[in-house]
Coordinates of C-alpha atoms in Angstrom, one line a residue:
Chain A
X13 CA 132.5 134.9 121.9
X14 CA 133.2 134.8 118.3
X15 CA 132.2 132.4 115.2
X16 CA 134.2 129.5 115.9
X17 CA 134.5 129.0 111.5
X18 CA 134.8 133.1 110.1
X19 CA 135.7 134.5 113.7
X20 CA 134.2 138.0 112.7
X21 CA 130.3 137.7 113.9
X22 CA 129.5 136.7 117.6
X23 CA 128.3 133.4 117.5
X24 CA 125.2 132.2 118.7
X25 CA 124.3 128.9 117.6
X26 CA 126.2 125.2 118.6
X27 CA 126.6 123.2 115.5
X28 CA 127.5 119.6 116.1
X29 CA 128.6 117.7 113.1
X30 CA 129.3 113.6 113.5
X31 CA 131.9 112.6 110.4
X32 CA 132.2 108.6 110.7
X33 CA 131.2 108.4 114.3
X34 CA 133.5 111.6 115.6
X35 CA 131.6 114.2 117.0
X36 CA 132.6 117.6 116.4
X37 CA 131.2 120.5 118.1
X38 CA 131.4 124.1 117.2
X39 CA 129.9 127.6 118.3
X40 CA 128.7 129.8 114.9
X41 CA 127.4 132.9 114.1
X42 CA 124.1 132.0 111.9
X43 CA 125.6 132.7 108.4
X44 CA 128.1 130.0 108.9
X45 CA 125.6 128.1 110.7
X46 CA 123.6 128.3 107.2
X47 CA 126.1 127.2 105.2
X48 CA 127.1 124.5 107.3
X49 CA 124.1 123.0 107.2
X50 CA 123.8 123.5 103.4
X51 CA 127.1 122.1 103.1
X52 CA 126.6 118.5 105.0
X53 CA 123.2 118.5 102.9
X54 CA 124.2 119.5 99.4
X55 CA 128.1 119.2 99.5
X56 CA 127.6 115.5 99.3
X57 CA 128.6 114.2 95.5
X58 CA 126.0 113.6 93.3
X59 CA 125.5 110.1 92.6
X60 CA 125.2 109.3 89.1
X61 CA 122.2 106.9 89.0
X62 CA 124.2 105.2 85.8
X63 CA 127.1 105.1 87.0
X64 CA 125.7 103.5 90.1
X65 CA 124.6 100.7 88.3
X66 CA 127.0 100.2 85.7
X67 CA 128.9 99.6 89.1
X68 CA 126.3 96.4 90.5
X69 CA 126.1 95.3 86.6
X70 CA 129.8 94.8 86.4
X71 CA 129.9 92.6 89.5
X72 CA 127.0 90.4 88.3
X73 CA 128.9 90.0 85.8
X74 CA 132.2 89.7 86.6
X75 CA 133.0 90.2 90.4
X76 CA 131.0 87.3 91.6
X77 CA 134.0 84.3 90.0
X78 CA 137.6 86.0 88.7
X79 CA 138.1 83.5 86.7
X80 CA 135.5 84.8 84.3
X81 CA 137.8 87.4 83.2
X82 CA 139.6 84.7 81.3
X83 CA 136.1 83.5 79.1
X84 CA 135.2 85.0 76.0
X85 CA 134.1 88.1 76.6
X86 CA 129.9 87.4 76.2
X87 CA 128.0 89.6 73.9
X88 CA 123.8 89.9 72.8
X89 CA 123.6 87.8 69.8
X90 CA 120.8 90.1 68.4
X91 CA 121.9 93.3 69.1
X92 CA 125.8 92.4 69.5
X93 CA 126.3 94.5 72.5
X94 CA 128.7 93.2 75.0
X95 CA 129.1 93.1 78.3
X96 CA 131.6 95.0 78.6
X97 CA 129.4 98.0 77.1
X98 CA 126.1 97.2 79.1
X99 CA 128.2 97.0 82.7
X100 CA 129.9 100.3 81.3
X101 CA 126.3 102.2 80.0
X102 CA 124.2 100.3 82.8
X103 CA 121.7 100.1 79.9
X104 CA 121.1 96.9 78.2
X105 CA 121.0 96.5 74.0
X106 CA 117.7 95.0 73.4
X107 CA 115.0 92.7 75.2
X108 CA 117.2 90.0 74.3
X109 CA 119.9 90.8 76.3
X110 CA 118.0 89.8 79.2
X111 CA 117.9 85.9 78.0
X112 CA 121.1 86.2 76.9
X113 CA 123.5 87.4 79.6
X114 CA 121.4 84.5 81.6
X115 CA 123.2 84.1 85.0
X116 CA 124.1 87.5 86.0
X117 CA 120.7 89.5 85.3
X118 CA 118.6 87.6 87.6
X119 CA 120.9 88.4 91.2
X120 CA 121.3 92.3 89.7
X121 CA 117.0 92.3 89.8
X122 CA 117.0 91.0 92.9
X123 CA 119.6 93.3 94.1
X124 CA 118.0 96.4 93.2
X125 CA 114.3 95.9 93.5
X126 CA 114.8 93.1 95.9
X127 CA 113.0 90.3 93.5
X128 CA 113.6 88.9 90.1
X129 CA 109.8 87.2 89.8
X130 CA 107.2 89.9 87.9
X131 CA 103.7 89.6 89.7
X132 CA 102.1 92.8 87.7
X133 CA 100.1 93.4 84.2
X134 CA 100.5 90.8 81.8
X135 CA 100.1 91.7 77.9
X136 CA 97.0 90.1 77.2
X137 CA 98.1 89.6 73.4
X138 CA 101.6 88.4 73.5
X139 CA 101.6 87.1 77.6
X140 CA 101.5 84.1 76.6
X141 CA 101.6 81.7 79.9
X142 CA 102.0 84.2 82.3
X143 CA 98.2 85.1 82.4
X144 CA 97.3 81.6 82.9
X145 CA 100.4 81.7 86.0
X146 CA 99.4 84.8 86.9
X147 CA 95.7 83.7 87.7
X148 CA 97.0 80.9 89.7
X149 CA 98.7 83.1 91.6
X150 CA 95.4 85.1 92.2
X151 CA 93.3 81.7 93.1
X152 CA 96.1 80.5 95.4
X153 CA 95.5 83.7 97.6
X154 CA 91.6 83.5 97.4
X155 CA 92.3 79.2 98.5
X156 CA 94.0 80.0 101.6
X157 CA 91.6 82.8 102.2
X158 CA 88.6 80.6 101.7
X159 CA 90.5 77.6 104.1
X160 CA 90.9 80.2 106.6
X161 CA 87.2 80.7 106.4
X162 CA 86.2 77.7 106.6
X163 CA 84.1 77.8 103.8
X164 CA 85.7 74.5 102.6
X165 CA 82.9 74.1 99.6
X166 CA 84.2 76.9 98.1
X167 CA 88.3 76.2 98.5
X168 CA 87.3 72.9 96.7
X169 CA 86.1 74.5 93.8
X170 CA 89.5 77.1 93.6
X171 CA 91.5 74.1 93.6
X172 CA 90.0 72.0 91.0
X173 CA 90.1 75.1 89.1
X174 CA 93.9 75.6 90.3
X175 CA 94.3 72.2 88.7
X176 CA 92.9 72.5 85.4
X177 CA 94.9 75.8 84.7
X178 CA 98.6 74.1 86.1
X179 CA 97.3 71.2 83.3
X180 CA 96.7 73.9 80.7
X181 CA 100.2 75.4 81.6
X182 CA 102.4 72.0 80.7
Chain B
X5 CA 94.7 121.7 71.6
X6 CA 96.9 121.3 69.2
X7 CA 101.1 120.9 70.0
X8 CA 101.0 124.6 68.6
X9 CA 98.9 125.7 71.4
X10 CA 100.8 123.6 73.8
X11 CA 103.6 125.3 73.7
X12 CA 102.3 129.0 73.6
X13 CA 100.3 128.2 76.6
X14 CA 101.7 128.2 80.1
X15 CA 98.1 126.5 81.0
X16 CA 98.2 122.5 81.2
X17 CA 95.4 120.6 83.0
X18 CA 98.0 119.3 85.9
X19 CA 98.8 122.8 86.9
X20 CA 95.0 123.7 87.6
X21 CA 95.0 123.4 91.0
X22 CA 92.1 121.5 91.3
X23 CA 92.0 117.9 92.9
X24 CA 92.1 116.0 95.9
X25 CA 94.3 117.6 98.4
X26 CA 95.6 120.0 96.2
X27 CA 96.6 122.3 99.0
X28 CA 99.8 120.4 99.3
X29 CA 100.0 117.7 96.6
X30 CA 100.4 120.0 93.3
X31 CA 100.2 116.4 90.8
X32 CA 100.1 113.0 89.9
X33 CA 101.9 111.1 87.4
X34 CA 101.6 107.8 86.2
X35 CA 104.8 106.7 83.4
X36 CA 104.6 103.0 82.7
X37 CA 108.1 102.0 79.9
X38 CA 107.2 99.7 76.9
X39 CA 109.2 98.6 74.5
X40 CA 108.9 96.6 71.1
X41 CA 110.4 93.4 70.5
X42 CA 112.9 93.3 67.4
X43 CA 114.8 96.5 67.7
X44 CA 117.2 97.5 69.8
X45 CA 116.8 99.7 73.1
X46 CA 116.9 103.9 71.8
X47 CA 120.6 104.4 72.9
X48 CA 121.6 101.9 70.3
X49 CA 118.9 102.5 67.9
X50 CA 120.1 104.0 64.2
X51 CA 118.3 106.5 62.4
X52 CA 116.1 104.3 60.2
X53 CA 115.1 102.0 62.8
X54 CA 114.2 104.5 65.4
X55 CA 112.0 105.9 62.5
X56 CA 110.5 102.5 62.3
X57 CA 109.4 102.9 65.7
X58 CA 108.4 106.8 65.2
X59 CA 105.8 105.1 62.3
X60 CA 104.8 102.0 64.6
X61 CA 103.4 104.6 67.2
X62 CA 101.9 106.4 64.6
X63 CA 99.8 103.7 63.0
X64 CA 98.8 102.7 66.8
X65 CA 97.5 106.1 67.8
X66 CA 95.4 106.3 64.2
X67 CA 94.1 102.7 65.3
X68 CA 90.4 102.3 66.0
X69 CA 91.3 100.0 69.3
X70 CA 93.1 103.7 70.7
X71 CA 90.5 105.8 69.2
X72 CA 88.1 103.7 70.8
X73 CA 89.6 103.2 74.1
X74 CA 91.4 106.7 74.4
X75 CA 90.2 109.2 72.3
X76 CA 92.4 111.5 69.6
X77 CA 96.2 111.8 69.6
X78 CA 98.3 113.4 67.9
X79 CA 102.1 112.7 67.3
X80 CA 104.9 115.3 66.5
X81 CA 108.6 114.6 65.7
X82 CA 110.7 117.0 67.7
X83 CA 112.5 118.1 64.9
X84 CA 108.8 119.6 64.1
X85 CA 109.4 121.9 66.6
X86 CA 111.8 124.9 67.3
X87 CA 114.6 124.2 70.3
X88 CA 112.7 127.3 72.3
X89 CA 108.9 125.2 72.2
X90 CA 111.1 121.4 72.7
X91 CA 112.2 123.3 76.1
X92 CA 109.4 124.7 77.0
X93 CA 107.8 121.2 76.9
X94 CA 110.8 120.3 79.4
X95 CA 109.1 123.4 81.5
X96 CA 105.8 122.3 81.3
X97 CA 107.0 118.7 82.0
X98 CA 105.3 117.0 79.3
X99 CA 108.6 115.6 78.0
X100 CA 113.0 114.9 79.9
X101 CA 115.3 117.2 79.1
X102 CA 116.7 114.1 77.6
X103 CA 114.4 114.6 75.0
X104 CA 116.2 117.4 73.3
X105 CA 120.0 115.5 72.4
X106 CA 119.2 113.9 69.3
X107 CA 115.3 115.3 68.3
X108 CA 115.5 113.3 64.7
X109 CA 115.1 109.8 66.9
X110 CA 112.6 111.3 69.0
X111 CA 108.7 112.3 69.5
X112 CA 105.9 112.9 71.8
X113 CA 102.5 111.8 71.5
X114 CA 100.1 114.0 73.5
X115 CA 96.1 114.2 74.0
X116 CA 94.1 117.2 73.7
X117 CA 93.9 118.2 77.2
X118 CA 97.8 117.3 77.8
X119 CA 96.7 114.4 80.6
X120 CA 98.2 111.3 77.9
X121 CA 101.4 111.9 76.9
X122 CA 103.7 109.4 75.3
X123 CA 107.5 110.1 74.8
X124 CA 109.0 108.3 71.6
X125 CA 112.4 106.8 71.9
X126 CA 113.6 108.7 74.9
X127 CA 115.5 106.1 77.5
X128 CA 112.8 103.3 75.8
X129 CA 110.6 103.1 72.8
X130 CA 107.5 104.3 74.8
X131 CA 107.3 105.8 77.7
X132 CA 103.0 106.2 78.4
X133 CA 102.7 109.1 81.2
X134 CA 99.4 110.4 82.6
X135 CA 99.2 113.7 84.3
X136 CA 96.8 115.3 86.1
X137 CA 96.0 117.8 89.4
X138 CA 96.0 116.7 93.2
X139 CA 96.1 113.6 94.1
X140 CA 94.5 111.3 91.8
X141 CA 97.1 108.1 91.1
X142 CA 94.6 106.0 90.5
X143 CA 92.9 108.0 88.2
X144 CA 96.2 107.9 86.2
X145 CA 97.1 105.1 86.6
X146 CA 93.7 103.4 85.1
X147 CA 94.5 106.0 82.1
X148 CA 97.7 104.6 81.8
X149 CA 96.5 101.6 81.6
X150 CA 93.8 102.1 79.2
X151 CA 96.6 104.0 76.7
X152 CA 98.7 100.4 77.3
X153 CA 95.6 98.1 76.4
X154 CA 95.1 99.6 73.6
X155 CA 98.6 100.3 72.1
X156 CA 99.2 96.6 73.0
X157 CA 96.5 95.5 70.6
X158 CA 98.8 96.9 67.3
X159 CA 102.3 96.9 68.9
X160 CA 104.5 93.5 70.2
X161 CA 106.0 94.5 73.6
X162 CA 109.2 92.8 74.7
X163 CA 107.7 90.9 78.2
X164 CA 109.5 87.7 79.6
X165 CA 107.1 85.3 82.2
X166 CA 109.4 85.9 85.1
X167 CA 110.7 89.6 84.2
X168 CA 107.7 91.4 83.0
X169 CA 108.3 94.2 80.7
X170 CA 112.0 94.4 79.7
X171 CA 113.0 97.9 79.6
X172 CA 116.6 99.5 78.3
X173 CA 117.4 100.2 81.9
X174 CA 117.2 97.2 84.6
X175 CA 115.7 99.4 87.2
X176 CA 112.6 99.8 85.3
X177 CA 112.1 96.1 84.6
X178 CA 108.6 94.1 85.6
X179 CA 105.7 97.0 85.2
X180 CA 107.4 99.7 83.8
X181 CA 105.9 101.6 86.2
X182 CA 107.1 104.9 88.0
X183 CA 104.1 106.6 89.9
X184 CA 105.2 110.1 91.3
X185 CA 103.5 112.8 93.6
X186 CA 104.3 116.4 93.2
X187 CA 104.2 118.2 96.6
X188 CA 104.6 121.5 98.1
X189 CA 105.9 121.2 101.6
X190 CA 107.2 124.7 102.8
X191 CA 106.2 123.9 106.6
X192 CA 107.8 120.4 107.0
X193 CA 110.9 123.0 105.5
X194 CA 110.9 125.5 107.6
X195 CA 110.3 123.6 110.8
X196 CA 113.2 121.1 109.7
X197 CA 111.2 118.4 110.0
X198 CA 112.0 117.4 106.1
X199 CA 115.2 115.8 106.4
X200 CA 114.6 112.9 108.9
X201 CA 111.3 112.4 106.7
X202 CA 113.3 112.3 103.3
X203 CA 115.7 109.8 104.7
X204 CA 112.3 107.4 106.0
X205 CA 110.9 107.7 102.5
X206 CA 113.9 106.2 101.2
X207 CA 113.7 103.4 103.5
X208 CA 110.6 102.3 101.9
X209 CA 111.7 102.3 98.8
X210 CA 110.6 105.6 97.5
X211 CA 113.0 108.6 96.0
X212 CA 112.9 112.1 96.5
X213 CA 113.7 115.0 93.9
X214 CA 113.3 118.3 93.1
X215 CA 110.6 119.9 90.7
X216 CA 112.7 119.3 87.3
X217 CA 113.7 116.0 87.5
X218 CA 116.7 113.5 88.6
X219 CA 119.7 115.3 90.0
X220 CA 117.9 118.6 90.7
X221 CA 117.4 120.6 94.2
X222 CA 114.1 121.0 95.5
X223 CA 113.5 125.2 94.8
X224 CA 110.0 126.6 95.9
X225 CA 109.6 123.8 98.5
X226 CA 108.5 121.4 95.3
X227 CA 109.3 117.7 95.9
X228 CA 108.7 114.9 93.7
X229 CA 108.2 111.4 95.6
X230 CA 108.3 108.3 93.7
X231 CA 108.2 105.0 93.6
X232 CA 111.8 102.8 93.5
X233 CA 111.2 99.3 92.9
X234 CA 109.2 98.0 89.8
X235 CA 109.3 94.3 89.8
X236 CA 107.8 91.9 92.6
X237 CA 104.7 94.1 93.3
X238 CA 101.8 94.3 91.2
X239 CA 100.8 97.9 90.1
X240 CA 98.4 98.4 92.2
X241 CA 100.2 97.6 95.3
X242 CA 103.1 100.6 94.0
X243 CA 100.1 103.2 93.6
X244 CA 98.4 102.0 97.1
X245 CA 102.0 102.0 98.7
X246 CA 102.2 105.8 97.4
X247 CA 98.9 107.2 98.1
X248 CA 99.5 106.0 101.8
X249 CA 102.9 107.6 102.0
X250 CA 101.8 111.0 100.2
X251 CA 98.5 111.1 102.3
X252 CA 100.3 111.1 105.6
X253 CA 103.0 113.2 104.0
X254 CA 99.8 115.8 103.4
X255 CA 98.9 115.0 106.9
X256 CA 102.2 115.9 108.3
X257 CA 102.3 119.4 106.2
X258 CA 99.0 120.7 107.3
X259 CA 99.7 119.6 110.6
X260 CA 103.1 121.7 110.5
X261 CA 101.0 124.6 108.7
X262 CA 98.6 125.1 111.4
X263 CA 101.4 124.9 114.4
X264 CA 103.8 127.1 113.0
X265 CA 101.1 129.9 112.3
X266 CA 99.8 129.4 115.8
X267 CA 103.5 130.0 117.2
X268 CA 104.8 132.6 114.7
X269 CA 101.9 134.3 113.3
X270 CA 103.4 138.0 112.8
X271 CA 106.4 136.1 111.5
X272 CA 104.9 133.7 108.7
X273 CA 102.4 137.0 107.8
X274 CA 105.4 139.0 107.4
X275 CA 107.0 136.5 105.5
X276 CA 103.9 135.7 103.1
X277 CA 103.1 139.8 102.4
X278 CA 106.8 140.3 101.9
X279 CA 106.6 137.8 99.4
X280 CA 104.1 139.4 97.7
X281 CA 105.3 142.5 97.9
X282 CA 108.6 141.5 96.2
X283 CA 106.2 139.6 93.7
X284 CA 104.1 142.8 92.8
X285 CA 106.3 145.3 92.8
X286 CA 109.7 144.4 91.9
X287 CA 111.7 145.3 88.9
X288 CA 113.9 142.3 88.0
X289 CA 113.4 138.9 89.5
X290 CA 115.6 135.7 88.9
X291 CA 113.7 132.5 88.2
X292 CA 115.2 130.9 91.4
X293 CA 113.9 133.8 93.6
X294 CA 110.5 133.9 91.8
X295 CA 110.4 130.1 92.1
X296 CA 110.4 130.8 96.4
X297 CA 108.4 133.8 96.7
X298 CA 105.8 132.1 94.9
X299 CA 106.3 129.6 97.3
X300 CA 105.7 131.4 100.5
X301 CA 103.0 133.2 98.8
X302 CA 101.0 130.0 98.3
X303 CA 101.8 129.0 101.5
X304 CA 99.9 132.4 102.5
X305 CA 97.1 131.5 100.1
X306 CA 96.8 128.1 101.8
X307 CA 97.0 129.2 105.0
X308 CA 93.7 132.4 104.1
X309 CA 96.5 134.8 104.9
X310 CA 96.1 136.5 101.4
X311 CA 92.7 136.3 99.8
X312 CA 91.8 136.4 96.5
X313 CA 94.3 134.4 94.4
X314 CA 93.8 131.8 92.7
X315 CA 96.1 129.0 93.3
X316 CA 96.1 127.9 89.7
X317 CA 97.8 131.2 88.9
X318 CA 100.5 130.6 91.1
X319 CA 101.2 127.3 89.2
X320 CA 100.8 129.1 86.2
X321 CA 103.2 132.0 86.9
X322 CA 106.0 129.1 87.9
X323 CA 105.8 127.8 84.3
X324 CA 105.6 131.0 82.5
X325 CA 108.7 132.2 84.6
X326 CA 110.6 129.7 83.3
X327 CA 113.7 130.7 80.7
X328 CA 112.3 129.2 77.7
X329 CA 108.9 130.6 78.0
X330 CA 109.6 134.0 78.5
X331 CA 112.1 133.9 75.1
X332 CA 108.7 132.4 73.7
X333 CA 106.2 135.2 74.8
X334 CA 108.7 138.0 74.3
X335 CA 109.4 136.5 70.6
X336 CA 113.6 136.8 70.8
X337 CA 116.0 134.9 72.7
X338 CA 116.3 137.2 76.3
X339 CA 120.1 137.2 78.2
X340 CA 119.5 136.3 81.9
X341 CA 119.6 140.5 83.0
X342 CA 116.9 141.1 80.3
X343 CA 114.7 138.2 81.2
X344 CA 114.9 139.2 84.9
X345 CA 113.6 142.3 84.0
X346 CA 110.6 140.9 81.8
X347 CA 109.5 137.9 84.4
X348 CA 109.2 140.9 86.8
X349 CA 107.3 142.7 84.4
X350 CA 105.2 139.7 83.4
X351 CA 104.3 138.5 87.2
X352 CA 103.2 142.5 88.2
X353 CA 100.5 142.5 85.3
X354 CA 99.5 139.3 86.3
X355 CA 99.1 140.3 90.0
X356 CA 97.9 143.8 89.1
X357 CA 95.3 142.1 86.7
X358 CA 93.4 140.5 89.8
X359 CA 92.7 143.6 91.7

């Protein structure tokens, strides 16, 4: 039997390929075999990881209500860039940019890293409140680990400590 | 070292060999993405301010707080260097190939020893990366950190309360931080075990590339795992996540290592002394064909099939087989047939050399 793709080399492997749900079966010699494989592994288009997201920006922005189209187009009063250009560049302008295209930024975070709330390293310098929230955080977890272990002396003092830094915070 | 002897050496600490686990996981890297409040991101920074910045990092790196903390660094502006030593810090993967449009915005920042390496005004102001051999994230990552603490005493980084660190692009937002293994996985390749694990690793979150970079095929069995998501997890819970996944990704290797030279033995020994063979004797090599016999001759080092070389020279030998290094030790921009004929010349004197 010969190659069932180049017909010129008996073939000697089954190849089964399954294109949106339709199987497809084929007998090949193992050059085409090779390149088969290669193909349905590296023939796929390469996905531009800015283009991507330029994609998911603009429908933050934009998709979500039509009638948006029809407003002012919105732009970064500090570095001027619009939306326009950070949907198209899927880069933003500045830092400011994240205050100031408010509504839209916060779903596209929680879209692509499935959260828009930062638990990690707070600048100790310019942090500002977010040390203070991020060590209620901490003490929250070591409360309900204490109450779980009964050592209800010790949960007391985490709270009253939880307290004093949530007064310190407003 | 100075940058001078960076880029005239094909040796970097990473590439030693040395490490935890080195067998199969080649590096570690740490990059954490800072940026200062007041300017704009680097793709709409002018001239003038994106010198501001260059001086900014400067005057932190002179600071006591960094000399204290860190040790010395020393910046260069890539227009200090030629285009042949910019790429062949692209080759020795100290800085993105991004690095090299528009080198009068742009610097690096590198330590002695090449492990702290800060890239100026690439995708953001700063991007802090530690490097070093095996697995060690940790180990980076506290560097990392230590560079960050200490920059952070001279420089205002842009941070909101619920956003963390506001970088240029929105898929590095909350810690900045991209935590990567380098690993070498020629068994989970040739048993075809590596697809159906590629495709799980992207279901938690983590991306797979080849050795240079986004976009890029995996040649030499070299694959680059890193971590997706940035914001909701704390850093440590990203490095954690990754030394589980690259640990049982070692496990899975050696596992596949052992079987496959139990079943095939005369094939896999063929396939190693072949490799060196080619390696040793040829004539004119292509980088991609270098880049996979050295593969499978590692694999045959790994596996105590060859004896006697040092795995540290295989590393070295992919870097100084790149393009841009060879034009750099042979002094004069080679064509492709010309540089095929010196990287074959250059790998048999260094094989030759260990006998």
């Amino acid at each position: 039997m010969l190659c069932d793709r180049c017909q010129k080399r008996p073939a000697q492997v089954h190849f089964t390929q399954v294109i949106n749900n339709t199987k497809k079966q084929m007998s090949l010699c193992s050059t085409c075999a090779a390149e088969m494989q290669a193909e349905s592994l590296g023939g796929l288009p390469q996905l531009n990881l800015h283009d991507f997201l330029a994609g998911l920006i603009n429908h933050h922005f934009t998709g979500n209500q039509i009638q948006t189209k029809s407003l002012p187009q919105v732009s970064c009063e500090k570095c001027g860039a619009t939306e326009a250009q950070v949907a198209k560049s899927g880069l933003f302008g500045c830092s400011e940019c994240y205050s100031q295209f408010g509504q839209g930024v916060q779903p596209l975070l929680k879209r692509i890293h499935g959260s828009s709330q930062h638990t990690g390293k707070v600048p100790r310098r310019t942090g500002g409140k977010a040390i203070i929230a991020k060590e209620i955080r901490i003490l929250k977890g070591q409360l309900q680990e204490a109450i779980r272990q009964e050592e209800f002396e010790k949960a007391a003092g985490v709270r009253d400590r939880i307290k004093d830094l949530e007064q310190q915070l407003q | 070292m100075s940058l001078r002897e960076t880029v005239s050496n094909p040796y970097s600490k990473w590439l030693d060999a040395s490490g935890p686990e080195s067998d199969v996981i080649i590096s570690s890297r740490v990059r954490i993405a800072r940026n200062l409040v007041g300017y704009p991101f680097p793709h709409l920074l002018g001239y003038d301010n994106a010198d501001k910045i260059l001086y900014a990092v400067q005057s932190a790196i002179e600071s006591a707080a960094i000399k204290e903390i860190v040790g010395q660094l020393e910046l260069s502006r890539m227009t200090e260097l030629s285009p042949t030593e910019r790429q062949i810090l692209v080759e020795k993967h100290l800085i993105s190939p991004d690095m090299l449009e528009q080198p009068e915005k742009r610097g690096v920042v590198l330590s002695a020893d090449e492990v702290i390496d800060i890239m100026i005004n690439e995708e953001d102001h700063l991007r802090i990366q530690c490097l070093l051999p095996g697995l060690q994230l940790k180990e980076c990552w506290d560097l990392a950190n230590k560079v960050d603490d200490g920059m952070e005493q001279i420089l205002d980084f842009a941070f909101a309360e619920d956003m963390g660190y506001l970088t240029s692009c929105p898929t590095n937002v909350g810690t900045g931080l991209r935590a990567s293994v380098m690993l070498h996985l020629p068994a989970l390749v040739m048993t075809q075990q590596i697809n159906s694990i590629l495709t799980t690793l992207s279901k938690l979150g983590l991306t797979v590339r080849g050795l240079y970079g986004e976009g890029t095929q995996a040649t030499g069995n070299l694959f680059q795992v890193s971590n997706q998501v940035t914001l909701g997890l704390t850093e440590d819970e990203i490095i954690d996540n990754l030394i589980m996944v690259a640990k049982q990704l070692v496990t899975q290797e050696r596992t596949a290592r052992l079987a496959l030279y139990k079943e095939q033995q005369y094939p896999i020994e063929d396939r190693v002394w072949r490799a060196y063979g080619l390696l040793k004797y040829a004539r004119s090599i292509t980088s991609t064909d270098t880049m996979n016999l050295l593969s499978d001759m590692r694999l045959g080092v790994d596996l105590n099939i060859i004896p006697n070389i040092p795995r540290g020279l295989i590393m070295e030998l992919i870097v100084m087989t790149r393009p841009a290094f060879l034009n750099k030790l042979k002094g004069e921009d080679l064509n492709p047939a010309q540089r095929d004929i010196f990287r074959a010349t250059l790998i048999r004197e260094k094989l030759n050399s260990l006998s």
